[in-house]
XYZ file of C-alpha atoms in Angstrom:
710
model
C -9.266 89.715 3.474
C -6.502 87.196 3.260
C -4.430 86.192 6.023
C -1.219 85.997 5.064
C 0.395 82.225 4.668
C 3.933 83.179 6.385
C 2.036 84.432 9.233
C 2.942 81.290 11.649
C 6.224 81.253 10.221
C 6.888 85.561 10.793
C 4.959 85.029 14.213
C 7.384 81.854 15.331
C 9.813 84.075 14.324
C 9.432 87.340 15.861
C 9.219 84.830 19.466
C 12.143 83.440 19.423
C 13.621 86.870 18.064
C 12.001 87.739 21.946
C 13.327 85.013 23.556
C 16.402 84.693 22.454
C 16.909 88.676 24.136
C 14.852 87.470 27.172
C 17.207 84.544 26.917
C 20.286 86.721 27.574
C 19.166 88.900 30.184
C 17.543 86.458 32.640
C 20.579 83.770 32.162
C 22.498 86.890 32.838
C 21.218 87.411 36.011
C 23.238 84.867 37.822
C 27.032 86.762 37.043
C 26.347 89.524 39.772
C 28.993 90.011 42.497
C 28.025 89.948 45.742
C 26.425 87.632 49.100
C 24.646 84.705 47.422
C 21.155 85.035 47.978
C 20.838 81.916 49.172
C 23.230 83.378 52.418
C 20.857 86.268 52.782
C 18.013 84.264 52.619
C 19.343 81.686 54.978
C 19.563 84.774 57.331
C 16.667 86.482 57.543
C 15.443 82.782 57.874
C 17.740 82.419 60.800
C 16.969 85.935 62.487
C 12.858 85.933 62.498
C 13.445 82.491 63.717
C 15.234 83.694 66.940
C 13.092 87.183 67.239
C 9.672 84.740 67.504
C 10.722 82.459 69.984
C 11.706 85.786 71.944
C 8.289 87.316 71.617
C 6.621 84.079 71.515
C 8.559 83.367 75.503
C 8.485 87.724 76.409
C 4.957 86.741 75.679
C 4.225 83.349 77.980
C 6.809 85.057 80.637
C 3.858 88.493 80.570
C 1.005 85.956 80.940
C 2.892 84.072 84.397
C 3.137 87.717 85.819
C -0.264 88.420 84.634
C -1.863 85.463 87.159
C 0.902 86.406 89.799
C -0.589 90.566 89.141
C -4.658 88.752 89.821
C -3.106 86.469 93.333
C -2.053 89.712 94.944
C -4.969 92.042 94.063
C -6.915 88.712 95.386
C -4.899 88.413 99.274
C -1.959 91.886 98.849
C -0.906 89.967 102.916
C -0.098 86.715 100.846
C 2.818 88.675 98.348
C 6.103 87.115 99.198
C 3.981 83.598 99.068
C 3.032 84.329 94.950
C 6.393 85.545 94.458
C 8.120 82.189 95.940
C 5.564 80.684 93.330
C 6.505 82.829 89.973
C 10.415 82.668 90.642
C 10.189 79.161 91.631
C 12.448 76.780 89.173
C 12.848 80.102 86.918
C 16.094 81.822 86.766
C 14.780 83.672 83.949
C 13.102 85.680 86.418
C 16.265 87.755 87.877
C 14.461 89.781 90.536
C 10.725 90.911 91.396
C 9.359 92.686 93.529
C 5.916 95.003 94.650
C 7.174 98.554 94.682
C 5.680 101.899 95.533
C 4.016 104.175 92.367
C 8.019 105.629 91.978
C 8.903 102.409 91.468
C 11.664 103.156 93.957
C 10.708 101.789 97.176
C 9.695 97.353 97.389
C 7.120 96.432 99.387
C 8.422 92.429 99.266
C 10.813 91.775 97.038
C 12.836 88.135 95.467
C 15.982 87.785 93.138
C 17.783 90.551 92.493
C 16.738 94.229 93.816
C 15.054 95.786 90.849
C 14.294 100.082 90.362
C 12.168 101.957 88.000
C 14.807 103.414 85.010
C 14.113 107.596 85.889
C 11.707 108.412 82.675
C 9.862 105.624 82.902
C 6.052 106.293 83.752
C 4.430 103.959 86.347
C 2.636 102.221 84.114
C 2.139 98.610 82.066
C 5.557 98.479 79.733
C 7.786 96.586 78.675
C 11.678 97.841 78.814
C 14.113 96.315 77.700
C 17.845 97.240 79.419
C 21.505 95.796 78.747
C 24.261 95.546 81.456
C 27.143 94.283 79.945
C 26.495 91.037 77.625
C 23.447 90.290 79.303
C 20.246 91.783 77.412
C 17.126 91.764 79.500
C 13.204 92.999 80.230
C 11.544 94.609 82.772
C 8.042 93.848 82.709
C 6.230 97.291 84.215
C 2.859 95.906 85.998
C 0.354 98.228 87.607
C -1.613 96.762 91.114
C -4.776 97.461 92.264
C -3.562 99.320 95.908
C -1.390 102.062 93.812
C 1.160 99.693 93.830
C 3.531 98.284 90.971
C 4.899 94.814 90.215
C 8.829 95.102 88.675
C 9.953 91.814 86.786
C 13.614 92.060 85.542
C 13.594 89.129 83.011
C 16.556 87.501 81.200
C 15.999 87.784 77.370
C 18.142 84.504 77.673
C 18.364 83.324 73.660
C 18.377 79.553 73.331
C 21.593 77.826 72.365
C 22.302 77.921 68.988
C 25.195 76.483 66.127
C 27.002 78.640 64.570
C 29.861 78.601 61.859
C 33.271 79.262 63.709
C 34.412 80.346 60.361
C 31.472 83.057 60.158
C 32.979 84.553 63.409
C 29.468 84.758 63.442
C 27.489 86.893 66.083
C 24.216 86.957 67.407
C 23.281 90.778 69.642
C 20.638 91.753 71.055
C 20.163 96.315 70.285
C 18.346 97.755 72.345
C 16.620 101.617 71.629
C 19.045 103.757 73.056
C 21.858 101.924 71.081
C 23.287 99.804 73.065
C 23.795 96.141 72.879
C 24.833 92.359 73.675
C 26.461 89.814 72.835
C 24.372 87.084 73.018
C 26.236 84.319 71.424
C 29.083 83.816 68.834
C 32.345 85.655 68.000
C 32.937 89.359 69.269
C 32.293 92.070 67.370
C 35.590 94.142 66.376
C 35.290 97.992 67.145
C 34.952 98.975 63.099
C 33.237 102.301 62.988
C 31.917 100.644 59.249
C 30.796 98.243 60.823
C 28.868 99.893 63.448
C 27.439 102.471 60.977
C 26.303 98.914 59.336
C 24.638 97.785 62.579
C 22.871 100.239 63.725
C 21.413 100.903 59.970
C 20.034 97.334 59.876
C 18.332 98.338 63.394
C 17.073 101.000 62.210
C 15.448 99.655 58.935
C 13.407 97.614 61.641
C 11.042 100.551 62.296
C 9.830 100.114 58.330
C 10.576 96.254 57.864
C 10.220 93.798 60.159
C 13.537 91.973 58.576
C 16.430 93.885 57.792
C 19.519 93.299 55.592
C 22.770 95.641 54.342
C 26.157 94.354 53.027
C 29.516 96.315 53.673
C 31.872 96.650 51.686
C 34.630 92.662 50.834
C 37.749 92.515 52.179
C 40.224 90.350 53.383
C 39.250 87.720 55.198
C 39.719 87.949 59.022
C 42.055 86.180 60.485
C 40.900 82.702 61.570
C 37.325 82.094 58.899
C 39.296 79.389 56.373
C 38.546 81.413 53.055
C 40.922 82.487 51.047
C 38.854 85.542 49.325
C 37.144 88.015 50.343
C 34.900 88.428 52.182
C 31.695 90.901 53.053
C 29.911 91.661 56.337
C 26.048 90.916 56.204
C 24.559 91.958 59.441
C 20.533 91.216 59.355
C 18.865 92.427 61.842
C 14.860 91.756 63.011
C 12.199 93.590 65.230
C 10.737 91.737 68.283
C 7.141 92.191 67.848
C 6.619 94.752 69.733
C 9.056 95.078 72.650
C 11.320 98.356 71.557
C 14.564 95.743 70.409
C 16.088 93.988 68.020
C 17.755 90.892 66.968
C 20.799 91.361 64.692
C 22.830 88.432 63.533
C 26.562 89.044 61.624
C 28.141 86.970 59.777
C 31.387 87.159 57.464
C 30.654 85.674 53.774
C 32.672 84.798 51.136
C 31.651 86.775 47.445
C 30.572 86.156 43.970
C 32.679 87.467 41.217
C 31.052 88.789 38.284
C 32.051 86.446 36.067
C 31.138 87.023 31.880
C 30.226 83.433 31.826
C 29.654 81.878 27.526
C 26.024 80.486 28.622
C 23.588 83.118 27.587
C 25.527 84.057 24.446
C 25.261 80.763 23.758
C 21.282 80.336 24.618
C 20.961 83.718 23.160
C 23.286 82.625 19.780
C 20.949 79.589 19.489
C 17.750 81.348 18.750
C 18.282 84.155 16.887
C 19.808 81.091 14.289
C 16.156 79.159 14.993
C 14.519 82.588 14.221
C 16.682 82.479 10.830
C 15.960 79.677 10.126
C 12.510 78.888 11.060
C 11.840 81.763 8.228
C 13.407 81.180 5.670
C 12.283 77.033 5.716
C 9.150 78.502 5.620
C 9.780 80.891 3.241
C 10.770 78.981 0.709
C 9.853 76.189 1.108
C 5.577 76.646 2.062
C 4.757 79.902 2.048
C 6.326 81.068 -1.610
C 5.171 78.429 -3.797
C 1.859 78.834 -2.429
C 1.721 82.705 -3.658
C 3.130 81.157 -6.580
C 0.869 78.079 -6.845
C -2.294 80.734 -6.047
C -0.876 82.876 -9.707
C -1.258 79.807 -12.036
C -4.402 79.117 -10.162
C -5.702 83.086 -10.708
C -4.796 82.336 -14.598
C -6.247 79.416 -14.746
C -9.889 80.368 -13.257
C -9.881 83.678 -15.255
C -9.149 81.089 -18.710
C -6.200 83.395 -19.681
C -3.256 80.491 -20.776
C -1.154 79.591 -17.134
C 1.888 78.750 -19.643
C 3.783 76.081 -17.488
C 2.806 74.967 -14.686
C 5.517 76.577 -11.698
C 8.127 74.342 -10.379
C 8.465 75.062 -6.468
C 10.312 72.869 -3.763
C 6.531 72.133 -2.306
C 5.128 68.269 -3.656
C 1.825 69.091 -2.574
C 1.694 72.639 -4.368
C 2.667 71.084 -7.864
C 0.793 68.799 -7.941
C -2.252 70.819 -7.707
C -0.603 73.277 -10.247
C -0.111 70.261 -12.805
C -3.661 69.687 -11.680
C -5.100 73.037 -12.670
C -2.756 72.691 -15.890
C -4.408 69.112 -16.795
C -8.147 71.614 -16.280
C -6.934 74.451 -18.194
C -5.507 71.826 -21.337
C -9.073 70.445 -20.892
C -11.400 73.494 -21.651
C -8.801 74.582 -24.084
C -7.190 72.608 -26.492
C -5.754 74.910 -28.064
C -3.690 75.827 -24.844
C -0.307 75.451 -24.633
C -0.651 74.346 -20.930
C 0.377 70.008 -20.601
C 0.025 68.786 -17.098
C 3.467 67.177 -15.392
C 3.568 63.165 -14.360
C 6.002 63.269 -11.967
C 5.850 66.655 -10.398
C 8.125 65.367 -7.400
C 8.889 68.379 -4.917
C 8.923 67.824 -1.120
C 6.263 67.067 1.223
C 4.448 70.322 2.991
C 4.609 67.767 6.288
C 8.551 67.653 5.250
C 9.019 71.600 5.843
C 7.549 72.133 8.601
C 8.154 68.908 10.825
C 12.282 70.755 9.611
C 11.133 74.647 10.886
C 9.651 72.864 14.691
C 13.591 70.443 14.616
C 15.070 73.471 13.800
C 13.207 74.826 17.066
C 14.079 72.211 19.287
C 17.663 72.005 17.498
C 17.398 75.366 19.484
C 16.492 74.055 22.888
C 19.037 71.324 22.787
C 21.496 74.287 21.939
C 20.563 75.705 24.876
C 20.332 72.415 26.659
C 24.023 72.480 26.090
C 24.398 75.335 28.231
C 23.071 73.505 31.267
C 25.484 73.330 34.253
C 25.431 70.819 36.055
C 23.297 72.470 39.923
C 24.800 73.185 42.784
C 26.128 70.197 45.021
C 27.248 71.262 47.841
C 26.047 74.661 49.819
C 27.723 77.576 52.101
C 28.564 76.642 55.313
C 25.752 79.082 57.011
C 23.703 77.858 54.667
C 23.312 74.744 56.473
C 24.553 76.307 60.009
C 20.952 77.942 59.559
C 18.959 75.884 58.382
C 20.198 73.314 61.815
C 19.373 76.065 63.698
C 15.424 76.915 62.299
C 15.402 72.749 61.976
C 16.195 73.004 65.778
C 14.068 75.840 66.850
C 10.787 73.440 65.261
C 11.866 70.513 67.296
C 12.235 73.302 70.767
C 8.423 74.976 69.787
C 6.728 71.203 69.016
C 8.669 70.430 72.502
C 7.704 73.153 74.203
C 4.371 72.890 72.646
C 4.304 69.586 73.871
C 5.606 69.651 77.398
C 3.484 73.408 77.960
C 0.289 71.806 77.166
C 0.716 69.038 79.995
C 2.212 71.542 81.944
C -1.358 73.279 81.025
C -3.464 70.601 82.048
C -1.101 69.832 86.084
C -2.712 73.683 86.775
C -5.934 72.837 85.569
C -5.613 69.653 87.916
C -3.961 71.268 90.930
C -6.573 74.575 90.974
C -9.585 72.493 89.990
C -8.995 68.769 90.975
C -11.100 69.256 93.803
C -14.413 70.448 92.238
C -17.530 68.474 91.031
C -17.685 68.051 87.357
C -18.974 71.318 86.278
C -16.273 73.228 87.494
C -13.864 70.774 85.460
C -16.039 71.716 82.182
C -15.477 75.306 82.842
C -11.840 74.931 83.413
C -11.403 72.754 80.929
C -13.341 75.098 78.317
C -10.879 77.406 79.170
C -7.913 75.512 78.742
C -9.366 74.293 75.015
C -10.499 78.381 74.410
C -7.067 80.017 75.085
C -4.926 77.533 73.962
C -4.793 76.584 69.738
C -2.438 73.374 70.524
C -5.497 71.542 71.409
C -8.766 70.109 70.118
C -10.441 68.678 73.244
C -9.986 68.319 76.826
C -12.221 65.973 78.719
C -12.584 64.498 82.175
C -12.403 60.570 82.535
C -14.092 58.953 85.592
C -12.091 56.068 87.377
C -13.790 53.582 85.213
C -12.193 55.454 82.191
C -15.407 56.712 80.749
C -15.720 60.522 79.263
C -18.186 62.343 82.117
C -17.382 66.484 80.593
C -15.734 66.717 77.297
C -14.685 70.213 75.539
C -14.200 71.178 72.014
C -14.670 69.010 68.953
C -15.115 64.734 69.782
C -12.501 63.180 70.986
C -10.531 60.523 68.944
C -8.751 58.248 71.575
C -11.511 55.722 72.573
C -12.841 55.164 75.873
C -10.711 53.995 78.860
C -8.368 53.569 81.174
C -4.888 56.036 80.706
C -1.344 54.820 80.993
C 0.788 55.677 84.109
C 1.331 58.971 86.092
C 0.728 61.864 83.695
C 2.881 62.989 80.809
C 2.239 63.205 77.017
C 1.617 59.689 74.401
C 0.815 58.873 71.723
C -2.606 56.457 71.486
C -1.951 53.866 68.755
C 0.162 54.017 65.174
C -2.329 53.144 62.981
C -5.441 54.167 62.041
C -5.374 57.189 59.829
C -4.634 60.090 62.256
C -2.368 60.174 65.248
C -4.026 60.996 68.686
C -1.796 62.791 70.578
C -2.314 63.578 74.142
C -1.823 64.684 77.141
C -3.778 63.227 80.503
C -3.015 64.072 84.051
C -4.649 61.628 87.076
C -6.623 63.807 89.726
C -6.028 62.546 93.229
C -9.903 60.710 93.604
C -8.982 58.674 90.788
C -10.460 60.298 87.809
C -8.266 61.956 85.634
C -7.793 65.449 83.163
C -7.230 64.028 79.086
C -6.372 66.824 77.050
C -6.096 65.720 72.313
C -2.956 68.040 70.333
C -4.875 69.342 67.244
C -2.672 67.983 64.499
C -2.848 70.639 61.743
C -1.970 72.842 64.500
C 1.198 70.573 65.344
C 2.029 70.182 61.626
C 1.995 74.471 61.078
C 4.917 74.666 63.455
C 7.115 72.572 60.770
C 6.053 74.830 57.976
C 8.610 76.889 59.480
C 11.699 75.125 57.504
C 11.373 75.158 53.801
C 11.355 71.910 51.679
C 9.781 68.703 53.466
C 9.719 68.204 57.473
C 8.532 65.080 59.265
C 8.311 63.940 62.635
C 9.925 59.924 63.262
C 9.071 57.953 66.028
C 12.032 56.093 67.058
C 11.342 53.608 64.496
C 11.246 55.206 62.163
C 7.259 55.136 61.925
C 6.000 58.706 60.329
C 3.958 60.542 62.873
C 3.715 64.464 61.762
C 4.492 65.371 57.966
C 4.838 68.905 55.890
C 3.757 67.661 53.146
C 0.946 64.564 51.611
C 1.423 61.753 53.942
C 0.467 58.510 55.887
C 0.238 58.909 59.254
C 2.310 55.319 60.631
C 4.094 55.024 58.009
C 7.222 53.307 57.590
C 10.228 55.073 56.831
C 13.246 52.736 53.986
C 14.945 55.698 52.794
C 18.740 55.130 54.422
C 19.752 58.856 54.353
C 16.414 59.726 56.553
C 16.672 57.275 58.489
C 20.298 57.142 59.623
C 19.401 60.506 59.765
C 16.962 60.535 62.492
C 18.399 57.661 64.211
C 22.332 59.874 65.042
C 18.963 62.860 66.031
C 17.690 60.401 68.943
C 21.429 60.525 70.446
C 20.773 64.052 71.906
C 22.251 65.963 68.556
C 21.489 67.773 66.037
C 22.534 65.809 62.560
C 23.831 67.758 59.872
C 24.570 66.573 55.920
C 24.814 67.340 51.807
C 23.259 63.362 50.315
C 22.023 61.674 48.148
C 18.249 61.218 48.801
C 16.629 58.733 46.530
C 18.635 59.902 44.072
C 18.487 64.279 44.501
C 21.238 65.735 46.720
C 19.529 67.294 49.318
C 20.399 69.118 52.511
C 19.009 66.306 55.211
C 18.730 68.107 58.852
C 17.468 66.095 62.048
C 17.430 67.378 65.353
C 15.601 65.761 68.290
C 12.411 67.075 69.649
C 13.148 66.359 73.236
C 16.386 65.893 75.753
C 14.454 66.121 78.399
C 10.556 67.008 80.075
C 7.654 65.046 79.066
C 7.823 64.959 75.016
C 11.291 63.226 75.545
C 9.734 59.593 76.126
C 8.219 60.301 72.786
C 11.255 59.628 71.686
C 10.456 61.357 68.329
C 13.051 63.487 65.155
C 12.086 66.094 63.097
C 14.056 65.716 60.246
C 14.172 68.090 56.851
C 14.970 67.635 53.728
C 14.941 70.017 51.043
C 16.656 69.705 47.226
C 20.174 71.765 46.789
C 18.458 72.977 43.427
C 15.913 74.897 45.860
C 18.882 76.860 47.248
C 19.444 80.554 44.996
C 23.393 79.872 44.475
C 24.457 81.397 40.841
C 24.808 77.861 39.066
C 20.809 76.692 40.122
C 19.548 79.610 39.395
C 21.627 79.240 35.798
C 20.220 75.732 35.432
C 17.020 76.588 36.272
C 17.061 79.727 33.741
C 18.347 77.568 31.179
C 15.300 74.948 31.693
C 12.800 78.135 31.484
C 13.960 78.991 28.169
C 13.899 75.141 27.150
C 10.271 74.681 28.131
C 9.453 77.844 26.259
C 11.613 77.216 23.279
C 10.155 73.514 23.174
C 6.439 75.600 23.796
C 7.001 78.007 21.048
C 7.714 74.582 18.732
C 4.677 72.624 19.607
C 2.592 76.478 18.433
C 4.897 76.480 15.458
C 3.867 72.623 14.158
C 0.219 73.243 14.956
C -0.573 76.327 13.852
C 0.297 75.108 10.198
C -0.901 71.379 10.874
C -4.304 72.544 11.187
C -4.770 75.940 8.973
C -2.064 74.967 6.542
C -1.030 71.097 6.104
C -4.054 69.663 6.778
C -6.216 72.205 4.371
C -3.418 72.195 1.788
C -3.977 68.278 1.510
C -7.138 68.009 1.232
C -6.798 70.335 -2.282
C -4.465 68.006 -3.015
C -7.542 65.074 -3.167
C -9.875 67.983 -4.771
C -7.720 68.884 -7.183
C -6.048 65.420 -8.350
C -9.812 64.341 -8.233
C -10.927 67.233 -10.511
C -8.629 66.662 -12.963
C -9.422 63.766 -13.086
C -12.908 63.984 -14.191
C -14.910 64.366 -10.925
C -16.842 67.242 -10.852
C -19.127 65.542 -8.873
C -18.081 67.648 -5.283
C -17.920 71.226 -4.407
C -13.977 72.667 -3.675
C -14.674 75.341 -0.850
C -12.276 76.810 1.273
C -11.316 75.581 4.499
C -10.326 79.381 5.566
C -9.447 82.845 3.940
C -5.978 82.939 3.180
C -3.769 81.431 0.015
C -5.504 78.350 0.368
C -8.813 79.458 0.666
C -8.547 81.662 -2.982
C -6.990 78.843 -4.051
C -9.895 76.697 -3.694
C -12.288 79.700 -4.602
C -10.490 79.475 -8.582
C -10.581 75.767 -8.398
C -14.348 75.876 -7.927
C -14.617 78.087 -10.594
C -12.394 75.712 -13.036
C -15.258 73.082 -11.865
C -18.421 75.452 -12.426
C -16.853 76.176 -15.419
C -16.429 72.228 -16.425
C -19.845 71.533 -15.890
C -22.076 75.129 -16.669
C -20.238 76.318 -19.413
C -18.786 79.367 -20.697
C -22.518 80.980 -19.112
C -22.082 80.360 -15.757
C -22.506 83.212 -13.436
C -24.907 85.450 -15.520
C -23.594 84.832 -18.291
C -19.994 86.667 -17.598
C -17.255 84.370 -19.200
C -15.776 82.329 -15.962
C -14.189 85.638 -13.627
C -12.269 87.400 -15.791
C -13.987 91.084 -17.572
C -15.125 90.508 -20.720
C -15.593 93.036 -23.801
C -19.515 93.274 -25.201
C -20.671 91.576 -21.978
C -24.783 91.939 -22.897
C -26.653 94.094 -20.025
C -29.884 92.471 -19.384
C -33.538 95.144 -18.152
C -34.954 93.060 -16.517
C -39.675 93.972 -16.072
C -39.829 95.102 -12.530
C -42.467 93.391 -11.240
C -45.957 95.721 -10.256
C -46.645 95.537 -5.993
C -50.272 93.733 -5.243
C -52.417 95.975 -3.592
C -52.846 96.084 -0.064
C -56.655 95.200 -1.040
C -56.424 92.709 -2.634
C -54.139 90.692 -0.364
C -56.593 91.561 2.416
C -59.826 89.331 0.475
C -57.182 87.200 -0.274
C -55.932 86.188 3.692
C -59.427 87.129 4.341
C -60.408 83.935 2.097
């Protein structure tokens, strides 16, 4: 079975046609109206970060409350001091008290009065409540003497940078439907808006983060928007605590407009599909098929007539060579060899077809609109808040680690080495932030160590306690907290760099932690520790953040238009002495905006189109051009009298069939008409002799056995 020589052209044309359909459908996706996808995604990440932060904060508070429960169960008579120690310097506790099992009669209390709401069973629970605009959480812990520890916790959300033009509001919604405005603009009384918020909150029972978009309408007063805006509500459940965080913004919507780019791209690809089919059909496929008919006539010994004149140079030369062979073997034949048949080289025909495909790719490139140069204000503010949350998380991790080390020293500082080792072992097991912890003697040598091998060299610790960076050289930053004990010994806990780096990955793009000298301390991408940062935009952002304020700007970073956001790690606490900043960098083209989507879609179509062109060229070059050129050389040599080389077909297609015909002609020239069992070449001949061959008698088994035995 022959493989048609026009198959590559047909396949390439079909692929280009399908690609044209795909390009039109894919590039038209950006023409839909509604809220830009980048705003939706940034709001989802913004609300999810607030929800995660609240959940972590409540988890830490419950741990503190659990330690108070343990202390009370050990010494119930010291309840007043225990409650005072829990609430000391922690205004988040509105009120804490020990009550009877019904939650009504108080035994001891600190702060505001607390009561167990009706219908709540006397067991361990977390009950979200709303009092005006003050969301709070009632934590209930049962005690060993059949009493209850009730603690009311403020659900405070850290200060956020909200966009006043979008009238953004951050709400806390409890299961009863009551909601409290945590930050932002007041929510107007609107039944449609209330229904939208309720629908989003109800959806968090099935999915963690839910987004709902309202109907576009005229912008509210003070929004600064000239076009229509739509309310966008995003809700995220706070763990399993039973309440949700909701963000409401009014964001401009994009209009659906029929653009020319998808149509131009599809037309360019369709034109290329037709051009490829016509060029290869008339420049290669049809000439080879005509050559095959001529070759069959010559190989059959029939009068081939004049050699075919085609646009293909290789085909014309092979046809002329076949005609010369026919004239040599049959002097009466009218076939004659044209010494200069002319024509276009087959390689040039294929190149023209590939150029048609590449021209289509160029046509798609002309549809490329410039990628977005700016971002919606809401996206910038949301990224600011996310970067600030990462900076706060790193600061809390460092400060919290130091405070935990201080507690270990306070409770075990006067104990022996074995007691301190056990306390440090619990510290490392319960806190993934630490890679190792150890006890230093008065001379700075390691006395007891838990966790991994310490990276910090032995020696005395500096100062009176805190969080420090050991040095600014080496392959890995050594960050540790230390606390001197009263007897001259010191506790040291090294932070896990991988744990700190994972915190950076909460923000998309490249996120770095730089010190005051603009050295790279931590990085979400591959980096060399303590490498000096020299990019002016990054240096400026880091320096601005170290003044204590978050910095955000859309600017060029190393020639790439990017959103650059920087925030200080801490403005107070032990981590503030490090003077570190978090710098997040993300190209504007990474955001899901209509212009970016069209830009990326066109680039995808261009890459696929170039791939089709390379496939077309490779297929023709290896399976058709090279065999055709080899066949041309063999035909010319055979016509010149060289009959020593066997002409073998390379592939089972029309070119291979021509090679078979040429080999028949070579054998006829060498062996004459009696080749192939008396057949006159490959044509049927009347009166062809039939020979009856004598049957060879079968040898007897016995004789054969005797011969083998001999």
